[in-house]
Amino acid sequence: MSIAAIRTLRGRAWQIYEQMGMPTPQQEDWKYTDLGRINAALGDNWWKPAVPERSIPSLGADQLEALAIPDLDAWIAVFIDGRFQAALSDLPEGIDFAPLMRLVIDRPEQAASMLEVDKRMPLFNGFVAVNSALATDGGVLLLKANTVLDRPLLIRHIATRSGTAHIRHSIRLKERAEAHIVEHYCGIGEAAGLTNTVCQIDLAAGSRMRHDRIQMEQPCHYHIGRLSVTQARDSQFESHSVALGAALSRVDLSVELAGPGAACALNGLYLIDGRRHADHHTVIDHAVPHCTSREHYRGVLDDRARGVFNGKVVIREGAIKSDTAQSNANLLLSPFAEVDAKPELMIYNDDVKAAHGCTVGRLDTRQLFYLRARGLTEADARQVLTFAFADEVLASLKPAPLRRFVEHAAFSRLFHEEDAEEMLT
Amino acid sequence: MLKIENLHVAADGKEILSGIDLEIPLGEVHAIMGPNGSGKSTLANVIAGREDYTVVEGSVRWRGDDLLAMTAEERAWAGVFLAFQYPIEIPGVNNVYLLKAGLNAKRRAQGLTELDAMDFMALVREQASRIGLEEDFLARGVNEGFSGGEKKRNEIFQMTVLEPSLAILDETDSGLDIDALRVVAEGVNRLRDPERSIVMVTHYQRLLDHIVPDVVHVLIDGRIRMSGDKTLAHELEERGYDWVKAEVGGA
């Protein structure tokens, strides 16, 4: 395998993209998310890379500091406009981490395998193909068997300019390895840009991963993300997917429970205001017996914001003793906010435990009265109840500095004065 | 004093209170008794400012303030406290946070400075232990996963921290076993004060053995039909409510 082979692979990916094109609302999986908005906002920049060839984007130390997660003790990999920044990163010794750019040159075989296009993957679409064709950078992490990453690995993605950043991450945990990955997406400035990121996670038998994805990009930015997880026997995967920013965001998360005893817990929060749009599609595939999945997504929608949740759970014919529970709850704070929520359970055998629930509602007037009768103003009471609703998802974020950071980011968006920390249970 | 005049209240187009006249002077404890559906809880909720009801006519004044012109929170700041018949669960909202926010909002409205965090916690711990609530209750969500008895204790606990001048207890005795009833009653009795009025809405006289009222009122079909001293409660317990109707000539 050589660099030429990678070029061929990318050419094939581009062809697939040209055949498929971008998703349109005529496709069932994209019914509620119209990418016309991205076209309109980005214009000619739609296909320009965010970083011109050979130019190295840079940010001042104070800007980096202002975008950081305070007090989070973590290993750090920094990507600015999709390009790895070695000088700003802090990675553990003896751990196999490489930016994709290096991998393409040093280990083209490995690079090719992670850029491979698999049209059979759940929710496959043109964005994945175009990512394979154009992704110039990303992080590739391999943890050997029985290795425990001693601190979380924080992957900082900072968007600073117009154009599109195609980012490709690949994280593989070998047998019984353990890691906590935090993907943080943020940005500065007013330039309309697009982030198109694909992260592939491969969990070998008995391995464990926490994965937190915090998207708080600028209001002029667009975000398309994908997380594909494959779990072998007895592996554990726990995730939080939080969408607070961007004008429009779409995150596809698919988990294949491919070995008996594998378990996943997917948590999500979309908390958006203005005219923002946040779409979360998830697919959990119980391919084999004795696997467990838990899914808990919540949405808070203010002003004219629109949320989309689609949670598909497939339990295959042979996947007996599967155990799945899904819940999706949505809170509409404004008469103009909207949510399109759809649980989709496809169960092909009888020997399973399956539960799901989906609600869309407004604040409970009895709870509001109770708080006001104790002296809270109506505005404070609304704030407290909204906080409590959303925090059901955030409360399981670890460690504490990460939880605090996300809570503050979430609630400063809707409310301006109250110190969120005080309200915590 | 609490002064209610000719209060008519409707909900869903149906009249529930049909001309309530009631005066409760400062320092007194009054019981309002009556059969189910007589309008007792409606009266308690209307005084506290619940918006699900329509006040058709009449007035409610507390120490001269026109309560009906005030929001629920303004009434709380003026000293009104309702101990709920069915305390609601609010998962994710910390018990202590609720109390602190409520107490400080009240203090701000009264032109006082906010309580120091240490002083506040000391106050909260003391009152919690008096009412027999474990400390871990404080850190939990408001009423979250509490038993019926714990919820009622929590109401009284909140009351002792917020120190209202007008306390309205809506069926606080229901769902309490005898030990809890005694603890709750002690909490209420500690609050008896010349500067405070207490209204107890109850179905049975059981609670009144522990918190002895100065006056007992009988509410039937949306009106106060009879008032008397504590012996009236015992009479009601023995003879039921029908004789009151007969005595006053029905509705």
Short mmCIF file of C-alpha atoms in Angstrom, two decimals, chain A residues 331 333 362-390 411 415 418 423, chain B residues 51 71-73 77 88 90-93 97-98 101-102 105 108 142:
data_model
loop_
_atom_site.label_atom_id
_atom_site.label_comp_id
_atom_site.label_asym_id
_atom_site.label_seq_id
_atom_site.Cartn_x
_atom_site.Cartn_y
_atom_site.Cartn_z
CA LEU A 331 -38.95 21.12 26.67
CA LEU A 333 -39.72 27.35 26.08
CA ARG A 362 -43.71 22.93 28.40
CA LEU A 363 -42.76 23.77 31.96
CA ASP A 364 -45.07 22.21 34.54
CA THR A 365 -47.40 24.89 35.92
CA ARG A 366 -47.73 23.07 39.25
CA GLN A 367 -43.97 23.07 39.72
CA LEU A 368 -43.85 26.75 38.75
CA PHE A 369 -46.49 27.60 41.33
CA TYR A 370 -44.69 25.62 44.01
CA LEU A 371 -41.46 27.53 43.45
CA ARG A 372 -43.22 30.89 43.28
CA ALA A 373 -45.12 30.12 46.45
CA ARG A 374 -41.68 29.74 48.07
CA GLY A 375 -40.70 33.20 46.87
CA LEU A 376 -38.91 32.65 43.55
CA THR A 377 -39.91 35.09 40.84
CA GLU A 378 -41.60 33.61 37.82
CA ALA A 379 -38.47 34.21 35.72
CA ASP A 380 -36.27 32.51 38.32
CA ALA A 381 -38.69 29.63 38.69
CA ARG A 382 -38.66 29.05 34.92
CA GLN A 383 -34.90 29.20 34.92
CA VAL A 384 -34.53 26.76 37.78
CA LEU A 385 -36.91 24.26 36.22
CA THR A 386 -35.24 24.51 32.83
CA PHE A 387 -31.86 24.03 34.44
CA ALA A 388 -33.07 21.00 36.35
CA PHE A 389 -34.54 19.47 33.22
CA ALA A 390 -31.36 19.78 31.20
CA PHE A 411 -27.07 27.96 30.94
CA PHE A 415 -29.94 32.92 31.05
CA GLU A 418 -27.83 33.35 37.77
CA MET A 423 -28.76 25.24 41.67
CA GLU B 51 -53.63 31.10 39.06
CA THR B 71 -48.37 37.54 42.33
CA ALA B 72 -47.71 34.31 44.20
CA GLU B 73 -44.10 35.33 44.88
CA TRP B 77 -42.48 38.01 50.27
CA ILE B 88 -44.83 18.38 44.22
CA ILE B 90 -39.08 18.75 41.43
CA PRO B 91 -36.22 16.45 40.43
CA GLY B 92 -32.91 18.21 39.92
CA VAL B 93 -33.75 21.26 42.03
CA TYR B 97 -31.15 25.89 46.85
CA LEU B 98 -34.91 26.35 46.78
CA ALA B 101 -33.44 31.38 46.78
CA GLY B 102 -36.86 31.81 48.41
CA ALA B 105 -35.81 36.84 47.46
CA ARG B 108 -34.43 41.49 49.13
CA VAL B 142 -37.17 18.89 46.14
#
